[in-house]
Short mmCIF file of C-alpha atoms in Angstrom, two decimals:
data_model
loop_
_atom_site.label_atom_id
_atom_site.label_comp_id
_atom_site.label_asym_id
_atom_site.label_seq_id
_atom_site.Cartn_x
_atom_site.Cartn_y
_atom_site.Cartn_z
CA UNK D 1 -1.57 61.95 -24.97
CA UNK D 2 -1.96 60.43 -21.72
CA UNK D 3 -1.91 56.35 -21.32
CA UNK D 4 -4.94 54.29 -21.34
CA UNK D 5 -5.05 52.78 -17.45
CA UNK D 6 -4.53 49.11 -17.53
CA UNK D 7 -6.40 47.13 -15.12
CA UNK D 8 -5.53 43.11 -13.92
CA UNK D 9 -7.82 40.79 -12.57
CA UNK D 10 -8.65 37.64 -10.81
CA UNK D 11 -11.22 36.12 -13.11
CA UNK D 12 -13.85 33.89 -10.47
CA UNK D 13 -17.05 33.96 -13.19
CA UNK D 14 -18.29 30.88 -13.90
CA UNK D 15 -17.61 31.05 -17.31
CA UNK D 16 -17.02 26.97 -18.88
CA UNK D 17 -14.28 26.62 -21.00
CA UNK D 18 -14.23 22.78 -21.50
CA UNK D 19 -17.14 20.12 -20.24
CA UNK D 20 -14.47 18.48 -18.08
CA UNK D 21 -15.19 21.39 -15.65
CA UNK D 22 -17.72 20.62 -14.80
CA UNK D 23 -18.22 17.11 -14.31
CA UNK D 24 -17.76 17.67 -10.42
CA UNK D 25 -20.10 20.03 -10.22
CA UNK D 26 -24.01 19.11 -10.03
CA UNK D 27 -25.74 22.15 -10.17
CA UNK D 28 -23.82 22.76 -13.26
CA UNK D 29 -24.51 19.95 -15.19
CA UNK D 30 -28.30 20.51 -14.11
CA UNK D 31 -27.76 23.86 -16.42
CA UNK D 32 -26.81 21.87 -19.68
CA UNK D 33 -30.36 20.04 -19.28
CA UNK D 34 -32.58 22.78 -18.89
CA UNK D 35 -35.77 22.97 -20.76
CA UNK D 36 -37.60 26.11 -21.91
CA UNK D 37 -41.32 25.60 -22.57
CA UNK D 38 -44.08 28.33 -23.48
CA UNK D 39 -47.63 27.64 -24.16
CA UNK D 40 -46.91 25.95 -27.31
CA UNK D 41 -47.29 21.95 -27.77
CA UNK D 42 -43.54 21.43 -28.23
CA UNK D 43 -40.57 22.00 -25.66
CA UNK D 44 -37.62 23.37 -26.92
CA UNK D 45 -34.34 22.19 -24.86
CA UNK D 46 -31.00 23.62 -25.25
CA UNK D 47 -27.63 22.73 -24.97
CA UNK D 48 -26.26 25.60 -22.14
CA UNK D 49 -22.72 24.70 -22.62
CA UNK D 50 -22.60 25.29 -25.93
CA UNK D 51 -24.16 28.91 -25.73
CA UNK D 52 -22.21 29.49 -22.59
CA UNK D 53 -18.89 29.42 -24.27
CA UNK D 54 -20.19 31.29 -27.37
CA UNK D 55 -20.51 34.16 -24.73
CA UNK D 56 -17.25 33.76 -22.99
CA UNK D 57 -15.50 33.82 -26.14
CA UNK D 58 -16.21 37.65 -26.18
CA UNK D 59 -14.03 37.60 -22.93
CA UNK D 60 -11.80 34.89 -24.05
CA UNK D 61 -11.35 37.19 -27.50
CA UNK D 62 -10.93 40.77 -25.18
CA UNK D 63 -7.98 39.23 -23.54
CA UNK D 64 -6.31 38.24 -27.06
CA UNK D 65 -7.01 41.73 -28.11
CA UNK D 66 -5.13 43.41 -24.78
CA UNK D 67 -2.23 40.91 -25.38
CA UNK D 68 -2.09 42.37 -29.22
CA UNK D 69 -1.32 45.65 -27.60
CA UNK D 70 -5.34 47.22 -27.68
CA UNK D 71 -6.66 48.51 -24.70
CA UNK D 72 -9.98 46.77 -22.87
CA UNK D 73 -11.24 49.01 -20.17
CA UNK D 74 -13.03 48.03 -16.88
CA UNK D 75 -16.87 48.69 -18.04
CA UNK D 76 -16.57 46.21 -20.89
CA UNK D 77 -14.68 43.34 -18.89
CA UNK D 78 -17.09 43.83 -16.43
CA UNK D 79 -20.50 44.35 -18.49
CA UNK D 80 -19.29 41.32 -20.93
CA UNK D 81 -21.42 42.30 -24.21
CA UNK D 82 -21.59 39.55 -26.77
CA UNK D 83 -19.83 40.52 -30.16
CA UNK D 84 -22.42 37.97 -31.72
CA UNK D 85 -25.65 36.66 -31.82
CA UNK D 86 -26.88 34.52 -28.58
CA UNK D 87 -29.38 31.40 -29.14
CA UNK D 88 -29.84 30.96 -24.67
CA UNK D 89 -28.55 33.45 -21.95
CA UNK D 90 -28.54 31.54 -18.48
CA UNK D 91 -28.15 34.54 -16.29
CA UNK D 92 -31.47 36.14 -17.88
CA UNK D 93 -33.54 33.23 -18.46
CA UNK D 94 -33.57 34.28 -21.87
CA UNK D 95 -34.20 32.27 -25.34
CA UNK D 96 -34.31 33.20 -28.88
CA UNK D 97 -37.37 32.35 -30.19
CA UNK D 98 -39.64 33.52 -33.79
CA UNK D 99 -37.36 31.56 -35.95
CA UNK D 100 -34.04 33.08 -34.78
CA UNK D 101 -34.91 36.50 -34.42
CA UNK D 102 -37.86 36.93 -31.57
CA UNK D 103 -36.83 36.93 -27.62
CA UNK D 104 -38.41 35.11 -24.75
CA UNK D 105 -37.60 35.43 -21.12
CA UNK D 106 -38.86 33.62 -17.94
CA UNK D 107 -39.22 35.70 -15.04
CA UNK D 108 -40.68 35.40 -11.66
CA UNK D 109 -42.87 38.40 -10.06
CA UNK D 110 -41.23 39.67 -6.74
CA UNK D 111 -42.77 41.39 -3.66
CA UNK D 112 -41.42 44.55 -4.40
CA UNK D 113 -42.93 44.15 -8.16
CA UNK D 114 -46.55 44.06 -6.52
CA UNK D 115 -48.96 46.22 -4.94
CA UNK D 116 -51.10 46.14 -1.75
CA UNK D 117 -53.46 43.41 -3.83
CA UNK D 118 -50.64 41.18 -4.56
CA UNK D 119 -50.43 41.09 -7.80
CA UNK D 120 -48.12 43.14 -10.03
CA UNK D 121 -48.16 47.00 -10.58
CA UNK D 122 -47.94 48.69 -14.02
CA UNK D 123 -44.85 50.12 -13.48
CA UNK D 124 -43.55 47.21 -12.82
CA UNK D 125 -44.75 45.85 -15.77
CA UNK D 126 -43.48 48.50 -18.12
CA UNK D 127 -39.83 48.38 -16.30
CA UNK D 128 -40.38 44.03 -17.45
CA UNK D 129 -41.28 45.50 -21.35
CA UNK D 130 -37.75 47.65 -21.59
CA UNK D 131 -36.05 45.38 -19.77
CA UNK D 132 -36.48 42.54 -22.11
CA UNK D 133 -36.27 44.68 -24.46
CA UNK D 134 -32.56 45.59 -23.96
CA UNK D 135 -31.75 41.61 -23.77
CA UNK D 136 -33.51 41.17 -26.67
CA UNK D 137 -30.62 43.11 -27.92
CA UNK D 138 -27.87 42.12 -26.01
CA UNK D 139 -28.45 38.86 -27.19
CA UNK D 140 -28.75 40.08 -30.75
CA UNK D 141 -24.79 40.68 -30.26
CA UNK D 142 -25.44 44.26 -32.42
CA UNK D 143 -25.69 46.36 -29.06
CA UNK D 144 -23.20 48.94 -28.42
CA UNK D 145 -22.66 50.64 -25.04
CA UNK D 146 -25.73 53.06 -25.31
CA UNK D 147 -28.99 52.23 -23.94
CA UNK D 148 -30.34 49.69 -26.75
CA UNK D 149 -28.36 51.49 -29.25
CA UNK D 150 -26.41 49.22 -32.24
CA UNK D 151 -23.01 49.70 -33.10
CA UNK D 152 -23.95 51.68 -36.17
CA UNK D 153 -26.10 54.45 -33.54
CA UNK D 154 -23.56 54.44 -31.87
CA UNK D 155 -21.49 55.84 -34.98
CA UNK D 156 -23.74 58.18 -36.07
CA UNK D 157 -24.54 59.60 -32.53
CA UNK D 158 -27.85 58.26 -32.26
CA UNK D 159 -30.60 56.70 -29.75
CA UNK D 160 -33.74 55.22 -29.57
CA UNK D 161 -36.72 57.48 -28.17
CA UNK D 162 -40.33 55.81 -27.96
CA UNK D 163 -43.12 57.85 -29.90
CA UNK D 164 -46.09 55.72 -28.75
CA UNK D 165 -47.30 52.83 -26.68
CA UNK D 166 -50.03 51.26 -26.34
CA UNK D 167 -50.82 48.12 -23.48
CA UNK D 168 -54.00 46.10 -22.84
CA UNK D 169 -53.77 43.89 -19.67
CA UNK D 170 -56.83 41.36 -19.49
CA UNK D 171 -55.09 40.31 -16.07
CA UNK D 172 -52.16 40.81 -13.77
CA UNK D 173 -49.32 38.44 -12.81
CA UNK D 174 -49.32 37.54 -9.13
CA UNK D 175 -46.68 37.51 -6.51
CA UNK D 176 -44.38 34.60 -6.91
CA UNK D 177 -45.86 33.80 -10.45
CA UNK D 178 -43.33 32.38 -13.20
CA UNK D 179 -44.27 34.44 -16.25
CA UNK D 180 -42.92 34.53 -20.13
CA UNK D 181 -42.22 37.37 -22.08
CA UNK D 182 -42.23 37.39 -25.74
CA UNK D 183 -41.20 40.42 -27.48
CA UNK D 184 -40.12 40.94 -31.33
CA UNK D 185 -39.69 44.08 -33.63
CA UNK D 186 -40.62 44.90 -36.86
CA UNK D 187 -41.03 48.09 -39.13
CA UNK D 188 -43.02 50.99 -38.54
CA UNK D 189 -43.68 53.33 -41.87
CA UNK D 190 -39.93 54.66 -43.71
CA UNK D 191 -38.25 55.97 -40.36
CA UNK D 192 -39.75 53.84 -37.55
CA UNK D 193 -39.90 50.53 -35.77
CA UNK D 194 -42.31 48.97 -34.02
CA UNK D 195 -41.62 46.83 -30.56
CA UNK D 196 -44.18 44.42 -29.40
CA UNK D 197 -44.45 42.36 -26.54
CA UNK D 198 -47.02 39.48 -24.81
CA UNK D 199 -47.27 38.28 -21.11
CA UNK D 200 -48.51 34.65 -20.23
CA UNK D 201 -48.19 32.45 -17.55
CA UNK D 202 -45.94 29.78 -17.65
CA UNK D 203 -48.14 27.18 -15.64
CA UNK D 204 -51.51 28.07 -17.39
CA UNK D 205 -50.37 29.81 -20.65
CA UNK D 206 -53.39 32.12 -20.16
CA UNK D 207 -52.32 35.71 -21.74
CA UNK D 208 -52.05 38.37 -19.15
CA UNK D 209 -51.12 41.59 -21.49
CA UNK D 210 -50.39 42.99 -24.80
CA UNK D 211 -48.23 45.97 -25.83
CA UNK D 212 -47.03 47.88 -28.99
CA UNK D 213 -44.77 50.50 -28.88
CA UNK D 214 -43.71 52.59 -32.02
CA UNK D 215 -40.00 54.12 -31.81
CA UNK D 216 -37.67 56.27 -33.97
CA UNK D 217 -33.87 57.74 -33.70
CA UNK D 218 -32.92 60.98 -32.56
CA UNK D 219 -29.91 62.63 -32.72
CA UNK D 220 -27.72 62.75 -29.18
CA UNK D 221 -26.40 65.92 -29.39
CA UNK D 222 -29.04 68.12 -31.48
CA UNK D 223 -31.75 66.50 -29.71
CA UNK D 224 -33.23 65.97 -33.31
CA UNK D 225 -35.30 63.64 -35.31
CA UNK D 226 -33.07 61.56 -37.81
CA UNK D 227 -33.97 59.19 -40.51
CA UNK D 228 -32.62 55.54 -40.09
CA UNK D 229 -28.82 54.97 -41.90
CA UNK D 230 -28.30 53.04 -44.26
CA UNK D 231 -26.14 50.78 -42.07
CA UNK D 232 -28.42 50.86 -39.16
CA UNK D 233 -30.91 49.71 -41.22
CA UNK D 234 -29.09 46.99 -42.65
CA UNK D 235 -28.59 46.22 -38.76
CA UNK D 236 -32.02 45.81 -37.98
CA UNK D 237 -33.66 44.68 -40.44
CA UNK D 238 -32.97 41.07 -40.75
CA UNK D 239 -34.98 40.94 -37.03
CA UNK D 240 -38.30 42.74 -38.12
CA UNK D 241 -40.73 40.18 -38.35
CA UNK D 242 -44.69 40.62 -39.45
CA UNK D 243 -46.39 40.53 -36.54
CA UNK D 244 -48.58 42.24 -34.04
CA UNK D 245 -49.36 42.21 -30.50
CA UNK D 246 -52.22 44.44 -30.69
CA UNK D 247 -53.74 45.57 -33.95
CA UNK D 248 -54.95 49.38 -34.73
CA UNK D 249 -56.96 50.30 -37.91
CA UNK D 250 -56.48 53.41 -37.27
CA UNK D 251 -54.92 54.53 -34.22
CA UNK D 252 -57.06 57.18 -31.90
CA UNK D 253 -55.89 60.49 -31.64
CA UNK D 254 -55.42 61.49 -28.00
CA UNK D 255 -56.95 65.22 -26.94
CA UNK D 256 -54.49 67.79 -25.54
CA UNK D 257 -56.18 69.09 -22.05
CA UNK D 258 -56.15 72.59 -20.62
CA UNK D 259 -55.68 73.64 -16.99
CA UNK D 260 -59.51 73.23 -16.94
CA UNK D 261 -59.00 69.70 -16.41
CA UNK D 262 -61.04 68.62 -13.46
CA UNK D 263 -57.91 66.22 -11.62
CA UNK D 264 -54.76 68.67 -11.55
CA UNK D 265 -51.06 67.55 -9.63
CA UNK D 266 -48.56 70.48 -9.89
CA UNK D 267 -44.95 70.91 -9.36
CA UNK D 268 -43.73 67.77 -9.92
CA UNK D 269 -40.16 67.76 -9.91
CA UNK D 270 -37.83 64.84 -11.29
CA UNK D 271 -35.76 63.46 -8.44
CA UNK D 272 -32.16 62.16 -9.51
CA UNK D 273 -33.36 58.31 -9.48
CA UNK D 274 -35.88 59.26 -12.24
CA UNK D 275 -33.42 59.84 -14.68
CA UNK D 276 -31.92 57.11 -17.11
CA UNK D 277 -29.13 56.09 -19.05
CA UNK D 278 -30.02 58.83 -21.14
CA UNK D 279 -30.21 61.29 -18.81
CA UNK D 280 -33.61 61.98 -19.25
CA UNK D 281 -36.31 61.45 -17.38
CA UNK D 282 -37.78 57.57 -17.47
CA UNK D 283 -40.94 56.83 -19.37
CA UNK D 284 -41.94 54.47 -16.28
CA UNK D 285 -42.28 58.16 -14.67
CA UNK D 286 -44.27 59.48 -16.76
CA UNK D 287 -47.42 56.98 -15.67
CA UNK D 288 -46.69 57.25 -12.40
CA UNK D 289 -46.98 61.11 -12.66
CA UNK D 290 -50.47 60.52 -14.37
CA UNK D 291 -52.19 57.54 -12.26
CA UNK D 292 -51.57 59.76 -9.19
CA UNK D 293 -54.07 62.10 -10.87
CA UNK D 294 -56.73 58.99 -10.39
CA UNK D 295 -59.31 59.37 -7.78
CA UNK D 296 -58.92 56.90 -4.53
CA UNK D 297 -62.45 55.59 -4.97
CA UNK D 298 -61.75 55.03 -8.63
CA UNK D 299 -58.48 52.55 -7.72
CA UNK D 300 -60.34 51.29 -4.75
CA UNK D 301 -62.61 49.38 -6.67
CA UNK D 302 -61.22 49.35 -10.37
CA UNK D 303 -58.34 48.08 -12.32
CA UNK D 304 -56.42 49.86 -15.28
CA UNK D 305 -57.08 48.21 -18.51
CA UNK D 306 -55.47 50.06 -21.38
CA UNK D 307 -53.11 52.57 -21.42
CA UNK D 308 -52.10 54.70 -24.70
CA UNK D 309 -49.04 57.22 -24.17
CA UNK D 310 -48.37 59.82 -27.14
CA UNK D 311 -44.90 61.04 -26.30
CA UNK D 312 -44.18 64.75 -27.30
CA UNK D 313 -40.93 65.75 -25.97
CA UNK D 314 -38.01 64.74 -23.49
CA UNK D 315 -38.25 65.07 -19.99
CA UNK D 316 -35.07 66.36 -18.05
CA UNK D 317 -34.37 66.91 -14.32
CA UNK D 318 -34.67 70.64 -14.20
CA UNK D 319 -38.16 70.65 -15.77
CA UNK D 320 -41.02 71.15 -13.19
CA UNK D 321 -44.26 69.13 -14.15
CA UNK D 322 -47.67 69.41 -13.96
CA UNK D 323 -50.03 66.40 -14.40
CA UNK D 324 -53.67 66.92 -15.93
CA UNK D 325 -56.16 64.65 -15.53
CA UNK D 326 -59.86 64.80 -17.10
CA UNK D 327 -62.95 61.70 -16.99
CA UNK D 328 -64.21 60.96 -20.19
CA UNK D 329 -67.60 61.01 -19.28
CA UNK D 330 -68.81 60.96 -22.44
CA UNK D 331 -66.64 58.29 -23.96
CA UNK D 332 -67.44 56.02 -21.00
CA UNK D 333 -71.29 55.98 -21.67
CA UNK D 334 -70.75 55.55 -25.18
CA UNK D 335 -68.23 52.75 -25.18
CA UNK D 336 -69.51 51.14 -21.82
CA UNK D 337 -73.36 51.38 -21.80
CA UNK D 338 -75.45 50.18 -24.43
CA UNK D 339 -77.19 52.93 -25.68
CA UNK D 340 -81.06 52.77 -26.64
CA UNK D 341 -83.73 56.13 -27.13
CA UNK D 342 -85.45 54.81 -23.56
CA UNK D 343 -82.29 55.09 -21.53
CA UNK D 344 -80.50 58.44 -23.07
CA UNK D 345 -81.50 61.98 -22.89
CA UNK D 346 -80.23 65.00 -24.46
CA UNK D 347 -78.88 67.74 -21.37
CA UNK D 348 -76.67 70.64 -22.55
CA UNK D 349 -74.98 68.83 -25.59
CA UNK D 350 -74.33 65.25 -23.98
CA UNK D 351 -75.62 62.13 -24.18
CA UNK D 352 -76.59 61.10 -20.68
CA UNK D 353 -77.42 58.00 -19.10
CA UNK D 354 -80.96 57.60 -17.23
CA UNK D 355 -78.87 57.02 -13.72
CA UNK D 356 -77.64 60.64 -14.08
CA UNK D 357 -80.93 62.43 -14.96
CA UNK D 358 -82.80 60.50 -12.43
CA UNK D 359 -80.43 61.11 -9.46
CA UNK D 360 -78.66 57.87 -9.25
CA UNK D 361 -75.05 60.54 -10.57
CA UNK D 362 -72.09 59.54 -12.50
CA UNK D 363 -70.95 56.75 -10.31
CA UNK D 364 -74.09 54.72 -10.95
CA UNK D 365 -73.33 54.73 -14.58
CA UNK D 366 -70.18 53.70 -14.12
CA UNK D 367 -71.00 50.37 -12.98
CA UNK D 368 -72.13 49.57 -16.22
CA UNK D 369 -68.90 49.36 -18.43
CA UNK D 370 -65.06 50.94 -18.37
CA UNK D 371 -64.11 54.08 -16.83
CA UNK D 372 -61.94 56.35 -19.19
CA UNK D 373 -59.60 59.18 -18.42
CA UNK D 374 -57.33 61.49 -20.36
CA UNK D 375 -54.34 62.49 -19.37
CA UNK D 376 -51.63 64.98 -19.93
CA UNK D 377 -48.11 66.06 -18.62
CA UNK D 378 -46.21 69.04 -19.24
CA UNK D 379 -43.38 71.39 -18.50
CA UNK D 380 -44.62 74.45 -16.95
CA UNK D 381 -42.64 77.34 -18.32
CA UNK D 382 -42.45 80.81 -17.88
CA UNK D 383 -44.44 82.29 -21.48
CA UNK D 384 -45.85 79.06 -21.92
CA UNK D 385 -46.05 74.94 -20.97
CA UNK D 386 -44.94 72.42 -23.20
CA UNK D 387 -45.98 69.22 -23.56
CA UNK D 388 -44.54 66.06 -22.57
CA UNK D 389 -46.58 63.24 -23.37
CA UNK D 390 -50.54 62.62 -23.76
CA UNK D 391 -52.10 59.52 -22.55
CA UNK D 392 -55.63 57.99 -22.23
CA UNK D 393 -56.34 55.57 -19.54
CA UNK D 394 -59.00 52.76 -19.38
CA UNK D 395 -60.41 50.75 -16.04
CA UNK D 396 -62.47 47.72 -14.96
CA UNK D 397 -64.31 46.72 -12.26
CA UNK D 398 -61.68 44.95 -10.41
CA UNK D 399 -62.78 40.68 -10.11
CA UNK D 400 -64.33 39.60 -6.79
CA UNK D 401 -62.11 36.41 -7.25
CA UNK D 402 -58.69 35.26 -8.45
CA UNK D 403 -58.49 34.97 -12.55
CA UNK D 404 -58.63 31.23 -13.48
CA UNK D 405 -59.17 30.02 -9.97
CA UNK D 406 -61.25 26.35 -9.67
#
């Protein structure tokens, strides 16, 4: 058996060891006094150097381990995981919140988060929701080297694959705004767990979006659905808290389109940057793939809403795509229009607003509530297509001025 490479370093992190390093240092000391605040009444401050040395301790204990003869390889000097549960990470901006178990982190919205409006796109929100979500981990000191995966996954060749998600957005972060995101987990039926998160802003505490995202494990190597371990379960458990972002009686089933779908983008093909740690096509893809399918004159003068994404099956980078897209005319006069005997008629089957009949056409009734859209991707194969994910899209009028502006 060939030897494990050993590899030396010159250690320059700022990792504090003692408080007398610092005492020279200003910037530093301006760390141990930081102050997290939400939208709550209260302000919670916490002691950096304190939580700082719990995490180089996992460095601190990787170098006693080498010395004891085991082997530490580049990835995990470098990546630094914590072998136990973090209260504050400094480099993130992230806080442990929900009585010990919830995660909050403080970011800022960047230009190249935004879109030509200046404010921030959905993919860029989504890419905020798993990112958090993977420090909510980290910090949780149970993640292995997988992509979110604990220790115990790890063991019994699992991952994490998301079944559903749901997001409302009421309004969108601007450019240079300093926003908090809260996200928590909790348990979804025998099998599943459920990841929530919330958006505010930090100077207003007005709540820009909800989500709710149901997920369950799958087997790396048969590509299977497996139940939850015993020992992953006694993992995650002690996090799952009671609580929900967004709350579904019942949750609406999404309908699977055909290639009569009046919006249709074909031969989409995965590029090499679409693929994650997985090796499997993003899910921030995915919604790409399906707003494309939106009308210019819809996203000239409307705003997505709600999204709902019913994931069917993986998506890898020799599948070829084809994105459906279909209005839900009908759903859209009978969730955005009050209805009344005066105003609907009866033509072919559907219930039709008095703007259509009379000539003023589909647009017209539009202006009157939320514009809905269903949406599909799938593999195109050569006996038949499979699908990838379904998804259901709602939109606003966008507002003539900026949210919460005097």
């Amino acid at each position: 058996m060939a030897a494990a490479a050993v590899f030396s370093y010159r250690i320059f992190c700022p990792i504090r060891c003692s408080a007398a390093s610092n005492n020279h240092d200003p910037n530093k000391q301006k760390l141990n006094n930081i102050s997290y605040s939400g939208n709550s009444t209260r302000s919670t401050k916490v002691d950096l150097h304190s939580q700082t040395t719990g995490v180089a301790s996992t460095f601190v204990a990787s170098v006693a381990a080498e010395k004891e003869g085991c082997r530490i390889n580049e990835v995990q000097i470098r990546q630094n995981i914590p072998t136990k549960k973090q209260f504050v990470d400094p480099y993130r901006h992230g806080l442990i919140i929900e009585g010990g178990v919830g995660y909050r982190q403080t970011v800022v919205v960047r230009s190249y988060e935004v879109g030509p409006d200046k404010t921030a796109t959905l993919e860029s929100i989504l890419n905020l929701f798993q990112e958090t979500a993977l420090n909510h981990v980290w910090m949780s000191g149970l993640l292995s080297n997988g992509f979110g995966a604990t220790h115990g996954m790890m063991r019994n060749n699992l991952i994490w694959v998301v079944s559903r998600m749901q997001v409302e957005i009421d309004h969108y972060p601007i450019w240079g705004e300093v926003v908090e995101i809260d996200t928590w987990v909790g348990a979804s039926g025998k099998n599943g767990m459920r990841r929530d998160w919330l958006i505010r802003s930090q100077a207003t505490g007005h709540i820009f979006a909800r989500a709710t995202s149901t997920w369950v494990m799958m087997n790396q190597q048969t590509r299977r659905l497996s139940k939850i371990p015993a020992e992953v379960r006694a993992e995650i458990s002690p996090w799952f808290i009671d609580k929900q972002a967004i709350i579904e009686d019942v949750p609406e089933k999404i309908s699977k389109l055909d290639d009569t779908a009046k919006y249709v983008n074909s031969d989409l093909k995965p590029k090499r940057s679409d693929l994650d740690m997985n090796h499997h096509v993003n899910n921030v893809k995915y919604v790409k793939w399906m707003l494309e399918t939106i009308p210019d004159r819809i996203l000239e003068s409307n705003q997505l809403s709600g999204i709902t994404l019913e994931y069917r099956r993986e998506c890898g980078g020799s599948d070829v795509v084809q994105s459906l897209c279909q209005p839900d005319e009908d759903g859209i006069l009978k969730d955005g229009v009050k209805q009344d005997t005066a105003s609907i008629r009866l033509l072919n089957g559907f219930s039709l607003a008095s703007e259509i009949v009379d000539g003023g056409g589909l647009i017209a009734s539009f202006e009157k509530g939320p514009l809905r859209f269903t949406h599909l991707l799938q593999a195109k194969g050569e006996t038949q297509n499979e699908e990838i994910v379904r998804g259901r899209t709602t939109w606003k009028k966008k507002p003539s001025s900026m949210p919460f502006s005097t």
